[in-house]
Amino acid sequence: MNSLWYKKPAQNIKEAFPVGNGRLGALVHGNIGHEVIDLNEESVWSKPYTNRNNTSAASSLKDVRNLIELNRIPEAQELIYESFTALPQKPAHYKSAGALHIDYYDGETYGLKGPDGVRRNLDESVSFYKRQLDFETALATTVFTRESKTPSTEDLSKNTNGSSITYTTEVFASLQDDLLAVHISASTPKSIYLRVYLECQDAYKKYALSNDTVCFHSINGVPFAAMVMAVAVDGNVKTVGSNIIIEKADEVTLYVDVESAFRKSHYFKKNGDVHRKCDSLALWSADRALKKLCLAANRNYDSIKTLHLQESLAQFKRVSFNLTDGSSKLSAEELMENKSSLDFMETFWNFSRYLLASSSMNPGSLPPLKCGLWLTESENAEDVRYSLANIPAEIFSTYATGLKRNGLSVKTLYKKLYLHGRVTAREMYGQQGCVLHSLTDLWGDTCPAGSDLRTSYSILSGTTMVDAVMNQYYSTMNVKFLKKEYGFLNDIARFYAALLTVENDGKTASLIPSFGEYKKDGETFYAGVSGAKENYALYKMFEKVIKAGEICSISSFDEDQILFKAMKKRLEKSALEYDEAAVEKAEASDFKFEPESFLDRNFEILYTTTQRIISSRVKDDKLEISLLEDIPECIASGEFKGASLKGNVYANITWKDGRIKAAKLYSKPGHDFIDQLVICYKGKRYNASLKNNTLDVMNVLPTTV
């Protein structure tokens, strides 16, 4: 199922329809009398970058280690809190960019006489309602029919059934024009009456720019401006205060844009630390938005929509995911009644991939957050940041689900992390290299975020960043990309090599302090000596950086490479005590595939579901492909075409009742790929090769399986 539809307006945020183009996002509620479209822009955050490094950390590191060695863990934690907590504690967080409000009224009132009364009257007169989000076209549509008390006249009689009028609203975020389009049409000529305005809690200035355009500036955080321009077919358009009033129109198109100072090269390079007044930066943002809206207004709406549909279809059609025959016509309300059904899971997977595409494509330049692009002013945004503590499913899923190009949106963040990570390593730890903590923001802040030892102070995020870079390389086999990022990987490894404490006459090494969970006298602490889990992560990190060096033709006599190999050897004994397979199996068995709503854990479930169907990893220069591993009942049968694997290999797979029925692997002509394969299925391993760019997996597997 490639669409989602409701029988009524959104009752809460989780039922609103998201649209986005990677940079600009909107949540469409589908209200009748008073429509609200929440606005987002990926670079609208709470503040510019500030150097939060606590320089007391470097001088306290030795004392922390001594306290841990003396088993005085509570004192060590207190000293960590005092000397390692960033100043101030928290980096920037993501923010809403306000909302577009649309009040509907009609010729009976000729003006709004108290918006609450008008909205109630419209709701009571509606005889039909449906709203739908099409994943293929990335188009959110709301259709409702209401009965008008106004008698039919010569003007109003065309295309009507008695006195009923059908209104259709289409909303999409254009890639080519890089703006939000809201198109409202009616079945009856001259029957569209609207009041349009923008609202934002942080609005510093609101004004009408012309008789069809209104705008607001915000200088609380990253300066930005939001603007809406109305283009009507017939009818009257005027501005009153900061409202656009439209009356007796046949059609109306609202073009909306949000622009921030983050796009200004000087502001970006200086991380927001510029001496210009914030209002002048907001004005620059407004000028940028106005240019886009004027260009769009001079074009035909249908041409903008047609181009959007072509681009959206091209992206969606790269992958096909089906668990049913597609004949179901169930509404979202009906699908939610049975969340274990194939119909629900198919719709949820396709919807989640649509969200991932909409929040990661160009013209966006930042990776998606766990919430994608979408956040409202009513939600608590304090903790909405980029997580570096675990492998970010919202990034990795872009490769697995055929959105490789979208995965490149992490490049801007990589550069900032590398820049600030080296400063944090030097100022907080007195070490060379690059260090990353658990959370970051759009500026690539690398200091601890908060004062919770469980989530803020761990420095193991560098290991997952190495995973992310190597995953991107193996997904594209782009050596040029890896060479550009090799300095980042090398400096991450250099930091760990310098910080690890070498023990037992140089035979072993451990990380002190480590922020895993420790039990002492019945209490839980988060400061101590690294155990098998942490040492395993460091061991694998050194292994990957060493491999990256080989791929990038770094000499085996390179000092850093020799050091990394020595540290890997020292970690080996402890790391081998960690059973990664057992831990992954336990985590897999605990994973819940049933979300609470259609907007819940989307990227996490999308990634895990995809990995259960088909996953891959590179080991010993071979591509290991696992098929239908621990596949849950909710996806026991289905078809997945265009799956993107590591090694620049693609797959089509069909399965039924948890068993494979057909599978084909292939690569695209003219691209580098890994041709030596290991097929893993039902606990067995089968060697194969991708000859002539294609392989029928059924010819590799014995007929008994």
Short mmCIF file of C-alpha atoms in Angstrom, two decimals, residues 92-363:
data_model
loop_
_atom_site.label_atom_id
_atom_site.label_comp_id
_atom_site.label_asym_id
_atom_site.label_seq_id
_atom_site.Cartn_x
_atom_site.Cartn_y
_atom_site.Cartn_z
CA ALA A 92 21.61 23.83 20.73
CA HIS A 93 18.40 21.91 20.11
CA TYR A 94 16.05 21.72 17.12
CA LYS A 95 13.10 24.14 16.96
CA SER A 96 9.79 24.59 15.24
CA ALA A 97 9.66 27.30 12.57
CA GLY A 98 6.09 28.26 13.45
CA ALA A 99 2.91 27.47 11.55
CA LEU A 100 0.80 28.57 8.61
CA HIS A 101 -2.85 29.16 9.54
CA ILE A 102 -5.70 29.15 7.04
CA ASP A 103 -9.19 30.28 8.11
CA TYR A 104 -12.02 29.29 5.77
CA TYR A 105 -15.21 31.32 5.53
CA ASP A 106 -17.77 32.10 2.81
CA GLY A 107 -19.93 34.72 1.16
CA GLU A 108 -22.50 34.50 3.93
CA THR A 109 -20.20 36.26 6.37
CA TYR A 110 -18.04 38.39 4.03
CA GLY A 111 -15.41 38.52 6.71
CA LEU A 112 -14.58 36.57 9.81
CA LYS A 113 -16.81 37.34 12.78
CA GLY A 114 -14.89 35.53 15.49
CA PRO A 115 -12.90 32.60 14.12
CA ASP A 116 -14.23 30.07 16.64
CA GLY A 117 -17.81 30.56 15.52
CA VAL A 118 -16.95 30.38 11.84
CA ARG A 119 -14.98 27.15 12.34
CA ARG A 120 -17.84 25.53 14.22
CA ASN A 121 -20.37 26.41 11.53
CA LEU A 122 -18.19 24.98 8.79
CA ASP A 123 -17.65 21.71 10.67
CA GLU A 124 -21.37 21.23 11.15
CA SER A 125 -22.12 21.70 7.44
CA VAL A 126 -19.62 19.11 6.10
CA SER A 127 -21.23 16.14 4.32
CA PHE A 128 -18.03 14.42 3.05
CA TYR A 129 -14.43 14.33 4.22
CA LYS A 130 -11.23 12.49 3.24
CA ARG A 131 -7.54 13.25 3.51
CA GLN A 132 -4.79 11.20 1.94
CA LEU A 133 -1.00 11.10 1.76
CA ASP A 134 0.38 9.46 -1.37
CA PHE A 135 3.93 8.14 -0.78
CA GLU A 136 4.72 7.90 -4.50
CA THR A 137 3.80 11.48 -5.31
CA ALA A 138 4.63 12.95 -1.85
CA LEU A 139 1.30 14.79 -2.05
CA ALA A 140 -0.98 15.43 0.96
CA THR A 141 -4.57 15.99 -0.16
CA THR A 142 -7.62 17.06 1.86
CA VAL A 143 -11.10 16.95 0.30
CA PHE A 144 -14.33 17.99 1.99
CA THR A 145 -17.81 18.92 0.84
CA ARG A 146 -19.99 21.32 2.74
CA GLU A 147 -23.51 22.56 2.27
CA SER A 148 -23.80 26.31 1.75
CA LYS A 149 -26.82 28.29 2.88
CA THR A 150 -26.25 30.74 0.05
CA PRO A 151 -28.73 30.08 -2.81
CA SER A 152 -27.23 29.16 -6.16
CA THR A 153 -26.72 32.09 -8.50
CA GLU A 154 -25.42 32.33 -12.03
CA ASP A 155 -21.91 32.60 -10.59
CA LEU A 156 -22.29 29.64 -8.26
CA SER A 157 -24.33 27.19 -10.30
CA LYS A 158 -21.53 25.64 -12.37
CA ASN A 159 -20.39 22.13 -11.33
CA THR A 160 -22.59 22.09 -8.24
CA ASN A 161 -25.15 19.69 -6.84
CA GLY A 162 -27.68 21.93 -5.21
CA SER A 163 -25.80 24.17 -2.81
CA SER A 164 -22.87 21.82 -2.00
CA ILE A 165 -19.29 22.94 -2.59
CA THR A 166 -16.28 20.61 -2.62
CA TYR A 167 -12.93 22.02 -1.54
CA THR A 168 -9.64 20.30 -2.39
CA THR A 169 -6.32 21.22 -0.77
CA GLU A 170 -3.01 19.84 -2.07
CA VAL A 171 0.24 20.30 -0.14
CA PHE A 172 3.74 19.29 -1.20
CA ALA A 173 7.36 20.33 -0.66
CA SER A 174 8.99 20.95 -4.04
CA LEU A 175 12.53 19.74 -4.64
CA GLN A 176 13.21 21.83 -7.73
CA ASP A 177 11.71 25.07 -6.44
CA ASP A 178 12.70 24.38 -2.81
CA LEU A 179 9.49 25.67 -1.25
CA LEU A 180 6.16 24.53 0.15
CA ALA A 181 3.11 24.74 -2.13
CA VAL A 182 -0.47 24.77 -0.79
CA HIS A 183 -3.10 24.70 -3.54
CA ILE A 184 -6.80 25.19 -2.72
CA SER A 185 -9.52 24.70 -5.31
CA ALA A 186 -13.30 24.50 -5.20
CA SER A 187 -15.98 22.89 -7.34
CA THR A 188 -17.87 26.18 -7.47
CA PRO A 189 -16.40 29.33 -9.03
CA LYS A 190 -15.78 32.36 -6.81
CA SER A 191 -16.40 30.36 -3.61
CA ILE A 192 -12.99 30.46 -1.92
CA TYR A 193 -12.79 32.85 1.03
CA LEU A 194 -9.65 32.62 3.17
CA ARG A 195 -7.65 34.41 5.81
CA VAL A 196 -3.99 33.33 5.82
CA TYR A 197 -1.35 34.21 8.39
CA LEU A 198 1.86 32.96 10.00
CA GLU A 199 2.36 32.37 13.72
CA CYS A 200 5.49 31.66 15.73
CA GLN A 201 6.19 31.93 19.45
CA ASP A 202 9.63 33.38 18.70
CA ALA A 203 8.45 35.90 16.10
CA TYR A 204 10.40 39.15 16.56
CA LYS A 205 8.77 41.11 13.75
CA LYS A 206 5.65 40.50 11.62
CA TYR A 207 4.58 42.54 8.63
CA ALA A 208 2.93 42.58 5.22
CA LEU A 209 5.51 42.86 2.46
CA SER A 210 3.00 43.61 -0.30
CA ASN A 211 -0.68 43.12 -0.99
CA ASP A 212 -0.20 39.35 -1.37
CA THR A 213 2.78 38.51 0.91
CA VAL A 214 3.31 38.40 4.68
CA CYS A 215 6.41 37.54 6.67
CA PHE A 216 7.87 37.21 10.15
CA HIS A 217 11.43 37.33 11.50
CA SER A 218 12.82 35.36 14.43
CA ILE A 219 16.12 36.21 16.14
CA ASN A 220 15.82 33.81 19.08
CA GLY A 221 18.49 31.27 18.16
CA VAL A 222 19.61 30.89 14.55
CA PRO A 223 17.99 33.94 12.87
CA PHE A 224 15.36 32.98 10.30
CA ALA A 225 12.37 34.28 8.39
CA ALA A 226 9.16 32.62 7.22
CA MET A 227 7.12 34.00 4.33
CA VAL A 228 3.90 33.17 2.50
CA MET A 229 2.73 34.56 -0.85
CA ALA A 230 -0.78 34.09 -2.24
CA VAL A 231 -1.57 33.70 -5.94
CA ALA A 232 -5.29 33.60 -6.76
CA VAL A 233 -7.21 32.78 -9.93
CA ASP A 234 -9.80 35.57 -10.12
CA GLY A 235 -11.00 36.88 -6.78
CA ASN A 236 -9.55 39.61 -4.59
CA VAL A 237 -6.30 39.43 -2.64
CA LYS A 238 -5.22 41.98 -0.04
CA THR A 239 -3.26 42.20 3.19
CA VAL A 240 -4.64 43.55 6.46
CA GLY A 241 -2.08 43.75 9.21
CA SER A 242 -0.07 40.54 8.89
CA ASN A 243 -3.00 38.64 7.31
CA ILE A 244 -3.67 37.83 3.68
CA ILE A 245 -7.37 38.07 2.85
CA ILE A 246 -8.65 36.21 -0.24
CA GLU A 247 -12.28 36.45 -1.36
CA LYS A 248 -14.37 35.16 -4.29
CA ALA A 249 -11.48 33.19 -5.82
CA ASP A 250 -11.70 30.13 -8.07
CA GLU A 251 -8.28 28.76 -7.01
CA VAL A 252 -5.59 29.85 -4.59
CA THR A 253 -1.95 28.78 -4.36
CA LEU A 254 0.07 29.66 -1.26
CA TYR A 255 3.83 29.51 -1.68
CA VAL A 256 5.66 29.20 1.63
CA ASP A 257 9.36 29.30 2.48
CA VAL A 258 11.48 29.36 5.62
CA GLU A 259 15.09 30.50 5.33
CA SER A 260 17.76 30.82 8.01
CA ALA A 261 21.13 32.53 8.38
CA PHE A 262 22.71 29.06 8.42
CA ARG A 263 22.66 29.31 4.60
CA LYS A 264 24.78 32.47 4.64
CA SER A 265 28.35 31.31 4.02
CA HIS A 266 29.98 33.69 6.50
CA TYR A 267 27.51 32.78 9.26
CA PHE A 268 27.98 29.07 8.57
CA LYS A 269 31.78 29.24 8.55
CA LYS A 270 31.82 31.23 11.79
CA ASN A 271 29.31 28.84 13.42
CA GLY A 272 26.98 31.78 14.06
CA ASP A 273 29.68 33.76 15.89
CA VAL A 274 29.37 36.90 13.80
CA HIS A 275 29.14 40.54 14.81
CA ARG A 276 26.23 41.46 12.56
CA LYS A 277 22.91 42.19 14.24
CA CYS A 278 20.55 39.22 14.30
CA ASP A 279 17.79 41.28 12.71
CA SER A 280 19.95 41.98 9.66
CA LEU A 281 20.55 38.22 9.32
CA ALA A 282 16.79 37.58 9.56
CA LEU A 283 16.27 40.25 6.89
CA TRP A 284 18.83 38.49 4.68
CA SER A 285 16.83 35.28 5.17
CA ALA A 286 13.60 37.09 4.22
CA ASP A 287 15.21 38.42 1.02
CA ARG A 288 16.30 34.89 0.12
CA ALA A 289 12.77 33.56 0.69
CA LEU A 290 11.19 36.37 -1.33
CA LYS A 291 13.30 35.58 -4.39
CA LYS A 292 12.15 31.95 -4.36
CA LEU A 293 8.49 32.86 -3.91
CA CYS A 294 8.56 35.44 -6.70
CA LEU A 295 10.12 32.96 -9.11
CA ALA A 296 7.45 30.37 -8.25
CA ALA A 297 4.59 32.88 -8.49
CA ASN A 298 5.63 33.75 -12.04
CA ARG A 299 5.23 30.13 -13.08
CA ASN A 300 2.12 28.02 -13.54
CA TYR A 301 1.14 25.91 -10.50
CA ASP A 302 0.50 22.88 -12.67
CA SER A 303 4.04 22.98 -14.07
CA ILE A 304 5.52 23.15 -10.55
CA LYS A 305 3.34 20.24 -9.45
CA THR A 306 4.16 18.13 -12.55
CA LEU A 307 7.89 18.52 -11.98
CA HIS A 308 7.45 17.62 -8.31
CA LEU A 309 5.49 14.47 -9.21
CA GLN A 310 8.17 13.34 -11.66
CA GLU A 311 10.98 13.77 -9.11
CA SER A 312 9.03 12.09 -6.32
CA LEU A 313 8.00 9.11 -8.44
CA ALA A 314 11.57 8.59 -9.64
CA GLN A 315 12.79 8.34 -6.04
CA PHE A 316 9.98 6.12 -4.78
CA LYS A 317 10.11 3.69 -7.70
CA ARG A 318 13.72 2.70 -6.97
CA VAL A 319 12.40 0.25 -4.38
CA SER A 320 9.31 -1.94 -4.23
CA PHE A 321 8.18 -3.44 -0.91
CA ASN A 322 5.03 -5.57 -0.86
CA LEU A 323 3.62 -7.89 1.79
CA THR A 324 0.12 -8.14 0.27
CA ASP A 325 -1.48 -8.10 -3.17
CA GLY A 326 -2.21 -4.40 -2.75
CA SER A 327 -5.98 -4.79 -2.97
CA SER A 328 -6.70 -3.50 0.53
CA LYS A 329 -8.46 -0.14 0.74
CA LEU A 330 -8.44 0.15 4.53
CA SER A 331 -8.26 3.57 6.15
CA ALA A 332 -5.55 4.45 8.66
CA GLU A 333 -8.08 4.09 11.49
CA GLU A 334 -8.90 0.54 10.32
CA LEU A 335 -5.24 -0.40 9.86
CA MET A 336 -4.45 0.73 13.40
CA GLU A 337 -6.99 -1.76 14.76
CA ASN A 338 -4.75 -4.68 13.71
CA LYS A 339 -1.12 -3.62 13.89
CA SER A 340 0.14 -7.19 13.47
CA SER A 341 -1.43 -7.51 10.01
CA LEU A 342 0.53 -7.57 6.76
CA ASP A 343 -1.55 -4.62 5.50
CA PHE A 344 -0.46 -2.48 8.44
CA MET A 345 3.21 -3.47 8.23
CA GLU A 346 3.41 -2.90 4.47
CA THR A 347 1.87 0.56 4.81
CA PHE A 348 4.06 1.41 7.81
CA TRP A 349 7.27 0.35 6.02
CA ASN A 350 6.47 2.36 2.89
CA PHE A 351 5.37 5.34 5.00
CA SER A 352 8.59 5.19 7.03
CA ARG A 353 10.70 5.09 3.87
CA TYR A 354 8.72 8.06 2.56
CA LEU A 355 9.55 9.93 5.79
CA LEU A 356 13.22 9.04 5.45
CA ALA A 357 13.33 10.26 1.85
CA SER A 358 11.44 13.45 2.68
CA SER A 359 13.83 14.35 5.52
CA SER A 360 17.15 13.41 3.89
CA MET A 361 17.05 14.37 0.20
CA ASN A 362 18.66 17.39 -1.46
CA PRO A 363 18.34 20.38 -1.04
#
